[in-house]
Amino acid sequence: MVILKIGSKLALILALGCGLTAVAASVEEQGTPAQEKPALKALMPKGLLIGAAINQRQSDGKDALAGAIVERQFNTISPENILKWGLIHPEPKRYDFEPADRYVAFGQAHGMAVIGHNLIWHNQTPAWVFTEADGARSTRESLLAKMQQHISTVVGRYRGKIHGWDVVNEAFDEDGSYRKTPWHEAIGDDFLLKAFEFAHDADPQAELYYNDYNLWKPAKRAAALRLVKQLKERGLRIDAVGEQGHWSLTTPTAAEIDATITDIAGAGVKAMITELDIDVLPRDPKMFGADLATRAQLKAATDLYASGLPPAQQQQLAARYGEAFGIFLKRHDLLTRITFWGVTDAHSWLNDFPVPGRTNHPLLWDRQGQPKPAFDAVVAQLQAYKGAP
Ligand code: XIL
């Protein structure tokens, strides 16, 4: 096989009669074939899981390329969409469990920690949840009853199979106030406490999490940590807080990432990075202003790397991932999980967010499933950590 792979170079070397040393050097030059790259999960410190969110084609076993990467590299999976309310419980009396059952079975078959994402969120939740049959807005009592029914049904079904649940997702605004959502509007501040109570009742063994983005912003982080305190004061359980980790090449800073992890741990729970990806395309808020012409123009102006990520940006991305993993390893005893939001760049949600139809490059594997320099940078950090005294 090796001979076939290095083809004409080997033939040339043999013809020149340079012997084995030269052959070895030639293999080296070609780089290690993708399948021989190390597995991230084998390099992680004990107690720190590494995983990816997978989409339905992947959990259905219909994406062999991503499937092979997930099986070899990771020991935890998250469902990109299929456990969200709108997908698993689209109508009041209808649950669509089959895709989620296959997702859970996929993780179990590979001995992975299977994550549940998510129970209570304002997005991807059908309008019927927040309205009554007569069209009126749901009351506190009615919405709490729906919440309890949904949580006990979904968590109950996967009791003992799902390792941990994102119980509430994205409940706070950037300034730390409660996000204005139908949940908050109808139930009030304690909707989060209720969700954690119902989740614990449905599976007392499953880990329970609060999950949000931009927790590196002190005001928002303070709100999440206040929630931890409130839950504990009421004798309710929360095991970890997840910073999603939808970051850019420059934001947040290393110090902000570090403070996020240490502050969460300081509140007496574990920290997790739950949806890691690094956006390489412009996201300047000015570009999304009202006067901004059309979406097509926005896409044209910002779809910078449609034909591939150039070497300089590959290196920038690699350095950024290396920096992040350096922090994760330094703080590994405060962290329980790092999950990428996707497997290869081909299916990252950032190809369509916040601008639809762009070509983004936020993950460790490119569109062909080849590991990028960013993958090597992560491996280098893990190997340096493993080799350290
Ligand atoms: C995203 C999915 O990746 C997309 O496929 C879907 O269209 C929208 O949601 N924060 C979260 C995730 O908690 O659930 C979101 O996932 C990304 C942002």
Short mmCIF file of C-alpha atoms and ligand atoms in Angstrom, two decimals:
data_model
loop_
_atom_site.label_atom_id
_atom_site.label_comp_id
_atom_site.label_asym_id
_atom_site.label_seq_id
_atom_site.Cartn_x
_atom_site.Cartn_y
_atom_site.Cartn_z
CA MET A 1 0.00 0.00 0.00
CA VAL A 2 2.73 2.44 0.94
CA ILE A 3 4.46 1.76 -2.33
CA LEU A 4 1.28 2.60 -4.22
CA LYS A 5 0.75 5.79 -2.25
CA ILE A 6 4.17 7.28 -2.79
CA GLY A 7 4.16 6.09 -6.38
CA SER A 8 6.52 7.81 -8.73
CA LYS A 9 8.75 9.25 -6.03
CA LEU A 10 9.51 5.79 -4.71
CA ALA A 11 10.16 4.48 -8.19
CA LEU A 12 12.62 7.28 -8.73
CA ILE A 13 14.36 6.65 -5.44
CA LEU A 14 14.61 2.94 -6.12
CA ALA A 15 15.93 3.61 -9.57
CA LEU A 16 18.62 5.78 -8.06
CA GLY A 17 19.38 2.96 -5.67
CA CYS A 18 19.30 5.18 -2.58
CA GLY A 19 17.94 2.46 -0.28
CA LEU A 20 15.64 2.43 2.72
CA THR A 21 16.67 5.64 4.44
CA ALA A 22 15.65 7.65 1.44
CA VAL A 23 12.33 5.81 1.21
CA ALA A 24 11.59 6.64 4.83
CA ALA A 25 12.43 10.28 4.24
CA SER A 26 10.12 10.32 1.27
CA VAL A 27 7.21 8.94 3.31
CA GLU A 28 7.93 11.60 5.91
CA GLU A 29 7.75 14.35 3.29
CA GLN A 30 4.31 13.20 2.23
CA GLY A 31 2.97 13.64 5.75
CA THR A 32 1.20 10.96 7.75
CA PRO A 33 -1.85 9.59 5.95
CA ALA A 34 -5.10 10.81 7.53
CA GLN A 35 -6.04 7.41 8.94
CA GLU A 36 -2.73 7.24 10.79
CA LYS A 37 -3.18 10.57 12.57
CA PRO A 38 -3.52 10.14 16.32
CA ALA A 39 -6.96 9.92 17.92
CA LEU A 40 -7.73 12.96 20.04
CA LYS A 41 -9.59 10.86 22.61
CA ALA A 42 -6.47 8.80 23.28
CA LEU A 43 -4.48 11.91 24.12
CA MET A 44 -6.92 13.62 26.46
CA PRO A 45 -6.23 13.92 30.19
CA LYS A 46 -8.22 11.51 32.31
CA GLY A 47 -11.71 12.83 33.06
CA LEU A 48 -11.87 15.21 30.10
CA LEU A 49 -14.15 14.03 27.30
CA ILE A 50 -13.75 15.16 23.70
CA GLY A 51 -16.55 15.09 21.16
CA ALA A 52 -18.56 16.58 18.34
CA ALA A 53 -22.14 17.46 17.55
CA ILE A 54 -23.45 15.14 14.86
CA ASN A 55 -26.31 15.73 12.46
CA GLN A 56 -29.08 13.31 11.59
CA ARG A 57 -27.38 11.84 8.51
CA GLN A 58 -24.40 11.09 10.69
CA SER A 59 -26.34 9.45 13.52
CA ASP A 60 -28.31 7.51 10.90
CA GLY A 61 -25.00 6.11 9.60
CA LYS A 62 -25.44 7.76 6.17
CA ASP A 63 -22.25 9.85 6.21
CA ALA A 64 -19.41 7.35 6.20
CA LEU A 65 -16.70 9.99 6.03
CA ALA A 66 -17.81 11.91 9.12
CA GLY A 67 -18.83 8.65 10.82
CA ALA A 68 -15.29 7.28 10.58
CA ILE A 69 -13.86 10.47 12.06
CA VAL A 70 -16.35 10.48 14.95
CA GLU A 71 -15.77 6.82 15.79
CA ARG A 72 -11.99 7.14 15.73
CA GLN A 73 -11.54 10.54 17.34
CA PHE A 74 -14.26 11.11 19.94
CA ASN A 75 -15.72 9.64 23.11
CA THR A 76 -18.78 11.88 23.41
CA ILE A 77 -21.46 13.09 20.96
CA SER A 78 -24.07 15.82 21.02
CA PRO A 79 -27.15 15.97 18.77
CA GLU A 80 -26.97 19.02 16.50
CA ASN A 81 -30.77 19.23 16.22
CA ILE A 82 -32.79 16.06 16.71
CA LEU A 83 -33.42 16.35 20.45
CA LYS A 84 -34.65 19.94 20.21
CA TRP A 85 -38.31 20.38 21.10
CA GLY A 86 -39.52 21.16 17.57
CA LEU A 87 -37.99 17.98 16.20
CA ILE A 88 -38.76 15.46 18.91
CA HIS A 89 -42.13 16.89 19.99
CA PRO A 90 -43.54 18.70 16.94
CA GLU A 91 -47.21 18.54 17.96
CA PRO A 92 -48.93 18.50 21.36
CA LYS A 93 -49.65 14.78 21.30
CA ARG A 94 -46.94 13.63 18.90
CA TYR A 95 -43.38 12.70 19.76
CA ASP A 96 -41.02 11.71 16.97
CA PHE A 97 -38.52 9.57 18.84
CA GLU A 98 -37.01 7.51 16.06
CA PRO A 99 -34.12 9.76 14.95
CA ALA A 100 -33.22 10.40 18.59
CA ASP A 101 -33.38 6.68 19.38
CA ARG A 102 -30.89 6.05 16.56
CA TYR A 103 -28.65 8.85 17.83
CA VAL A 104 -28.59 7.38 21.33
CA ALA A 105 -28.00 3.87 19.95
CA PHE A 106 -25.09 5.18 17.83
CA GLY A 107 -23.40 6.62 20.90
CA GLN A 108 -24.05 3.54 23.00
CA ALA A 109 -22.73 1.23 20.29
CA HIS A 110 -19.44 3.12 20.41
CA GLY A 111 -19.24 3.44 24.17
CA MET A 112 -19.60 7.22 24.06
CA ALA A 113 -21.00 9.66 26.60
CA VAL A 114 -24.26 10.64 24.90
CA ILE A 115 -25.32 14.25 25.49
CA GLY A 116 -28.87 15.60 25.41
CA HIS A 117 -29.25 19.03 23.78
CA ASN A 118 -31.56 20.58 24.79
CA LEU A 119 -34.72 20.65 26.90
CA ILE A 120 -35.72 24.31 27.25
CA TRP A 121 -34.78 26.95 24.67
CA HIS A 122 -36.55 29.80 22.89
CA ASN A 123 -35.43 28.67 19.41
CA GLN A 124 -36.61 25.62 17.50
CA THR A 125 -39.62 25.39 19.81
CA PRO A 126 -43.02 25.27 18.09
CA ALA A 127 -45.48 28.13 18.56
CA TRP A 128 -48.13 25.75 19.95
CA VAL A 129 -46.04 25.36 23.10
CA PHE A 130 -46.68 28.98 24.01
CA THR A 131 -50.33 29.20 23.01
CA GLU A 132 -53.59 27.60 24.07
CA ALA A 133 -56.12 25.87 21.82
CA ASP A 134 -58.19 29.08 21.66
CA GLY A 135 -55.15 31.06 20.49
CA ALA A 136 -54.57 32.81 23.81
CA ARG A 137 -51.07 33.04 25.26
CA SER A 138 -50.25 30.20 27.66
CA THR A 139 -50.56 30.98 31.34
CA ARG A 140 -47.80 30.20 33.84
CA GLU A 141 -49.62 27.07 35.03
CA SER A 142 -50.31 25.75 31.56
CA LEU A 143 -46.76 26.35 30.33
CA LEU A 144 -45.27 24.74 33.43
CA ALA A 145 -47.47 21.71 32.85
CA LYS A 146 -46.26 21.44 29.24
CA MET A 147 -42.66 21.86 30.37
CA GLN A 148 -42.99 19.11 32.95
CA GLN A 149 -44.72 16.76 30.54
CA HIS A 150 -42.07 17.31 27.84
CA ILE A 151 -39.11 16.96 30.19
CA SER A 152 -40.41 13.89 31.99
CA THR A 153 -41.26 12.19 28.67
CA VAL A 154 -37.99 12.91 26.87
CA VAL A 155 -35.60 12.57 29.81
CA GLY A 156 -37.55 9.56 31.07
CA ARG A 157 -37.27 7.78 27.73
CA TYR A 158 -33.48 8.02 27.77
CA ARG A 159 -33.00 7.54 31.49
CA GLY A 160 -29.71 5.75 32.10
CA LYS A 161 -28.68 6.24 28.45
CA ILE A 162 -28.10 9.98 28.22
CA HIS A 163 -25.09 11.02 30.24
CA GLY A 164 -26.04 14.67 30.69
CA TRP A 165 -28.65 17.21 29.58
CA ASP A 166 -28.50 20.85 28.57
CA VAL A 167 -31.55 21.60 30.69
CA VAL A 168 -31.83 25.25 29.72
CA ASN A 169 -30.09 26.89 26.78
CA GLU A 170 -29.39 30.63 26.35
CA ALA A 171 -31.66 32.16 29.00
CA PHE A 172 -29.66 35.34 29.58
CA ASP A 173 -28.93 38.45 27.56
CA GLU A 174 -25.48 39.92 27.13
CA ASP A 175 -25.99 42.31 30.06
CA GLY A 176 -26.99 39.47 32.38
CA SER A 177 -30.71 40.23 32.39
CA TYR A 178 -33.22 37.49 31.63
CA ARG A 179 -33.60 37.12 27.88
CA LYS A 180 -37.09 38.11 26.80
CA THR A 181 -38.50 34.78 25.73
CA PRO A 182 -41.97 33.25 25.89
CA TRP A 183 -40.67 31.02 28.70
CA HIS A 184 -39.64 33.96 30.83
CA GLU A 185 -42.63 36.05 29.89
CA ALA A 186 -45.21 33.44 30.84
CA ILE A 187 -43.55 31.73 33.80
CA GLY A 188 -41.19 34.33 35.29
CA ASP A 189 -37.64 34.10 36.65
CA ASP A 190 -38.12 30.67 38.16
CA PHE A 191 -38.70 28.91 34.83
CA LEU A 192 -35.06 27.80 34.95
CA LEU A 193 -35.38 26.40 38.46
CA LYS A 194 -38.49 24.48 37.46
CA ALA A 195 -36.78 22.99 34.42
CA PHE A 196 -33.90 21.70 36.57
CA GLU A 197 -36.33 20.31 39.13
CA PHE A 198 -38.30 18.42 36.45
CA ALA A 199 -35.12 17.10 34.81
CA HIS A 200 -33.77 15.79 38.10
CA ASP A 201 -37.09 14.08 38.84
CA ALA A 202 -37.05 12.39 35.43
CA ASP A 203 -33.49 11.05 35.75
CA PRO A 204 -31.78 11.55 39.10
CA GLN A 205 -28.54 10.06 37.71
CA ALA A 206 -28.13 12.17 34.56
CA GLU A 207 -25.86 15.20 34.75
CA LEU A 208 -27.68 18.52 34.41
CA TYR A 209 -26.21 21.58 32.69
CA TYR A 210 -26.86 25.23 31.95
CA ASN A 211 -25.56 26.13 28.48
CA ASP A 212 -24.99 29.53 26.88
CA TYR A 213 -22.68 31.50 24.56
CA ASN A 214 -20.47 34.48 25.40
CA LEU A 215 -20.08 33.49 29.03
CA TRP A 216 -16.62 35.04 28.69
CA LYS A 217 -18.50 38.36 29.04
CA PRO A 218 -18.47 39.05 32.79
CA ALA A 219 -22.09 40.28 33.07
CA LYS A 220 -23.52 37.29 31.29
CA ARG A 221 -21.29 34.90 33.18
CA ALA A 222 -22.38 36.46 36.48
CA ALA A 223 -26.01 35.72 35.58
CA ALA A 224 -25.23 32.05 34.88
CA LEU A 225 -23.33 31.77 38.16
CA ARG A 226 -26.21 33.41 40.04
CA LEU A 227 -28.39 30.66 38.64
CA VAL A 228 -25.97 28.03 39.99
CA LYS A 229 -26.21 29.66 43.41
CA GLN A 230 -30.02 29.81 43.33
CA LEU A 231 -30.28 26.17 42.33
CA LYS A 232 -27.94 25.09 45.11
CA GLU A 233 -29.72 27.26 47.69
CA ARG A 234 -32.98 25.52 46.82
CA GLY A 235 -31.40 22.10 47.08
CA LEU A 236 -31.64 21.56 43.32
CA ARG A 237 -28.89 20.00 41.29
CA ILE A 238 -26.64 21.39 38.56
CA ASP A 239 -23.43 19.63 37.57
CA ALA A 240 -21.79 21.91 35.05
CA VAL A 241 -22.06 25.13 33.07
CA GLY A 242 -21.25 25.02 29.36
CA GLU A 243 -19.68 27.89 27.47
CA GLN A 244 -20.68 27.16 23.89
CA GLY A 245 -17.39 28.40 22.46
CA HIS A 246 -18.58 29.94 19.19
CA TRP A 247 -15.47 32.06 18.97
CA SER A 248 -13.56 34.04 16.36
CA LEU A 249 -9.84 34.18 15.59
CA THR A 250 -9.41 37.03 18.06
CA THR A 251 -12.39 37.03 20.44
CA PRO A 252 -12.47 36.10 23.31
CA THR A 253 -8.89 36.60 24.49
CA ALA A 254 -6.90 33.85 26.18
CA ALA A 255 -7.38 35.61 29.51
CA GLU A 256 -11.15 35.75 28.98
CA ILE A 257 -11.31 32.04 28.14
CA ASP A 258 -9.27 31.22 31.21
CA ALA A 259 -11.41 33.42 33.49
CA THR A 260 -14.58 31.79 32.14
CA ILE A 261 -13.34 28.35 33.17
CA THR A 262 -11.95 29.35 36.57
CA ASP A 263 -15.01 31.44 37.50
CA ILE A 264 -17.42 28.63 36.63
CA ALA A 265 -15.37 26.21 38.70
CA GLY A 266 -15.28 28.80 41.48
CA ALA A 267 -19.07 28.56 41.69
CA GLY A 268 -18.74 24.90 42.61
CA VAL A 269 -19.63 23.23 39.29
CA LYS A 270 -17.58 21.86 36.42
CA ALA A 271 -16.96 23.87 33.26
CA MET A 272 -17.45 22.54 29.74
CA ILE A 273 -16.81 23.89 26.24
CA THR A 274 -19.87 22.57 24.47
CA GLU A 275 -20.10 23.94 20.91
CA LEU A 276 -16.57 24.86 19.92
CA ASP A 277 -15.89 26.36 16.50
CA ILE A 278 -13.76 29.26 15.30
CA ASP A 279 -15.39 31.54 12.74
CA VAL A 280 -12.84 32.73 10.15
CA LEU A 281 -15.23 35.04 8.26
CA PRO A 282 -16.07 38.68 9.06
CA ARG A 283 -18.82 39.18 11.59
CA ASP A 284 -18.50 42.88 12.19
CA PRO A 285 -21.84 44.03 13.65
CA LYS A 286 -21.66 47.10 11.40
CA MET A 287 -22.03 44.76 8.45
CA PHE A 288 -25.40 43.64 9.77
CA GLY A 289 -26.93 47.09 10.20
CA ALA A 290 -30.29 48.14 8.78
CA ASP A 291 -28.70 50.12 5.97
CA LEU A 292 -26.85 47.13 4.74
CA ALA A 293 -28.05 46.55 1.22
CA THR A 294 -29.02 42.98 0.46
CA ARG A 295 -28.07 39.59 1.83
CA ALA A 296 -26.54 38.76 -1.52
CA GLN A 297 -24.25 41.79 -1.27
CA LEU A 298 -23.38 40.92 2.30
CA LYS A 299 -22.49 37.40 1.27
CA ALA A 300 -20.41 38.62 -1.67
CA ALA A 301 -18.49 41.05 0.52
CA THR A 302 -17.73 38.60 3.29
CA ASP A 303 -17.44 35.14 1.66
CA LEU A 304 -13.68 35.54 1.58
CA TYR A 305 -12.45 31.96 1.31
CA ALA A 306 -14.97 30.32 -1.00
CA SER A 307 -12.25 28.41 -2.84
CA GLY A 308 -10.38 27.27 0.25
CA LEU A 309 -8.69 28.67 3.33
CA PRO A 310 -5.28 30.11 2.31
CA PRO A 311 -2.15 28.95 4.18
CA ALA A 312 -1.79 32.12 6.26
CA GLN A 313 -5.34 31.79 7.62
CA GLN A 314 -4.87 28.05 8.14
CA GLN A 315 -1.92 28.90 10.35
CA GLN A 316 -3.90 31.57 12.18
CA LEU A 317 -6.69 29.08 12.84
CA ALA A 318 -4.16 26.47 13.98
CA ALA A 319 -2.52 28.92 16.36
CA ARG A 320 -5.92 29.89 17.77
CA TYR A 321 -6.91 26.26 18.38
CA GLY A 322 -3.49 25.62 19.89
CA GLU A 323 -3.96 28.57 22.22
CA ALA A 324 -7.42 27.38 23.28
CA PHE A 325 -6.28 23.83 23.97
CA GLY A 326 -3.28 25.15 25.90
CA ILE A 327 -5.76 26.79 28.27
CA PHE A 328 -8.05 23.74 28.39
CA LEU A 329 -5.11 21.56 29.36
CA LYS A 330 -3.85 23.95 31.99
CA ARG A 331 -7.37 23.90 33.49
CA HIS A 332 -8.20 20.29 32.72
CA ASP A 333 -9.13 19.44 36.30
CA LEU A 334 -11.90 22.10 36.16
CA LEU A 335 -13.27 20.88 32.83
CA THR A 336 -15.21 17.72 32.01
CA ARG A 337 -15.88 18.02 28.27
CA ILE A 338 -14.87 19.75 25.06
CA THR A 339 -17.28 19.32 22.16
CA PHE A 340 -16.89 20.74 18.63
CA TRP A 341 -20.06 21.95 16.94
CA GLY A 342 -19.77 19.70 13.89
CA VAL A 343 -17.26 17.28 12.42
CA THR A 344 -15.99 18.63 9.07
CA ASP A 345 -16.25 22.12 7.61
CA ALA A 346 -18.68 20.80 4.98
CA HIS A 347 -21.60 20.66 7.40
CA SER A 348 -20.82 23.40 9.90
CA TRP A 349 -23.80 25.60 10.78
CA LEU A 350 -21.42 28.58 10.27
CA ASN A 351 -21.74 28.08 6.51
CA ASP A 352 -25.23 29.54 6.97
CA PHE A 353 -24.93 31.69 10.08
CA PRO A 354 -25.12 34.61 10.41
CA VAL A 355 -25.03 34.93 6.60
CA PRO A 356 -26.55 32.08 4.56
CA GLY A 357 -24.58 30.34 1.86
CA ARG A 358 -20.99 31.22 2.74
CA THR A 359 -18.02 28.85 2.83
CA ASN A 360 -16.69 28.77 6.37
CA HIS A 361 -13.74 26.81 7.77
CA PRO A 362 -14.25 26.64 11.54
CA LEU A 363 -13.43 23.02 12.43
CA LEU A 364 -10.46 20.62 12.52
CA TRP A 365 -11.34 18.67 9.34
CA ASP A 366 -11.79 20.20 5.88
CA ARG A 367 -14.61 19.50 3.44
CA GLN A 368 -12.92 16.33 2.22
CA GLY A 369 -12.50 15.05 5.77
CA GLN A 370 -8.77 15.76 5.81
CA PRO A 371 -7.30 16.97 9.10
CA LYS A 372 -6.25 20.62 8.87
CA PRO A 373 -3.19 22.28 10.43
CA ALA A 374 -5.58 23.15 13.29
CA PHE A 375 -5.93 19.43 14.02
CA ASP A 376 -2.14 19.09 14.19
CA ALA A 377 -1.96 22.10 16.51
CA VAL A 378 -4.45 20.47 18.90
CA VAL A 379 -2.53 17.18 18.76
CA ALA A 380 0.73 19.02 19.45
CA GLN A 381 -0.77 20.59 22.58
CA LEU A 382 -2.14 17.25 23.77
CA GLN A 383 1.15 15.45 23.12
CA ALA A 384 3.14 18.16 24.88
CA TYR A 385 0.78 17.86 27.84
CA LYS A 386 1.06 14.06 27.89
CA GLY A 387 4.82 14.28 27.67
CA ALA A 388 5.07 16.82 30.48
CA PRO A 389 6.32 15.57 33.84
C1 XIL B 1 -27.77 25.22 15.43
C2 XIL B 1 -27.62 24.05 14.47
O1 XIL B 1 -26.24 23.80 14.30
C3 XIL B 1 -28.28 24.37 13.16
O2 XIL B 1 -28.27 23.23 12.31
C4 XIL B 1 -29.72 24.83 13.37
O3 XIL B 1 -30.28 25.24 12.16
C5 XIL B 1 -29.78 25.97 14.37
O4 XIL B 1 -29.13 25.59 15.58
N1 XIL B 1 -26.37 27.41 19.82
C6 XIL B 1 -26.94 26.20 20.12
C7 XIL B 1 -27.14 25.21 19.03
O5 XIL B 1 -27.18 25.91 21.30
O6 XIL B 1 -28.28 24.41 19.25
C8 XIL B 1 -27.24 25.85 17.68
O7 XIL B 1 -27.29 24.83 16.69
C9 XIL B 1 -26.07 26.79 17.46
C10 XIL B 1 -26.07 27.88 18.50
#
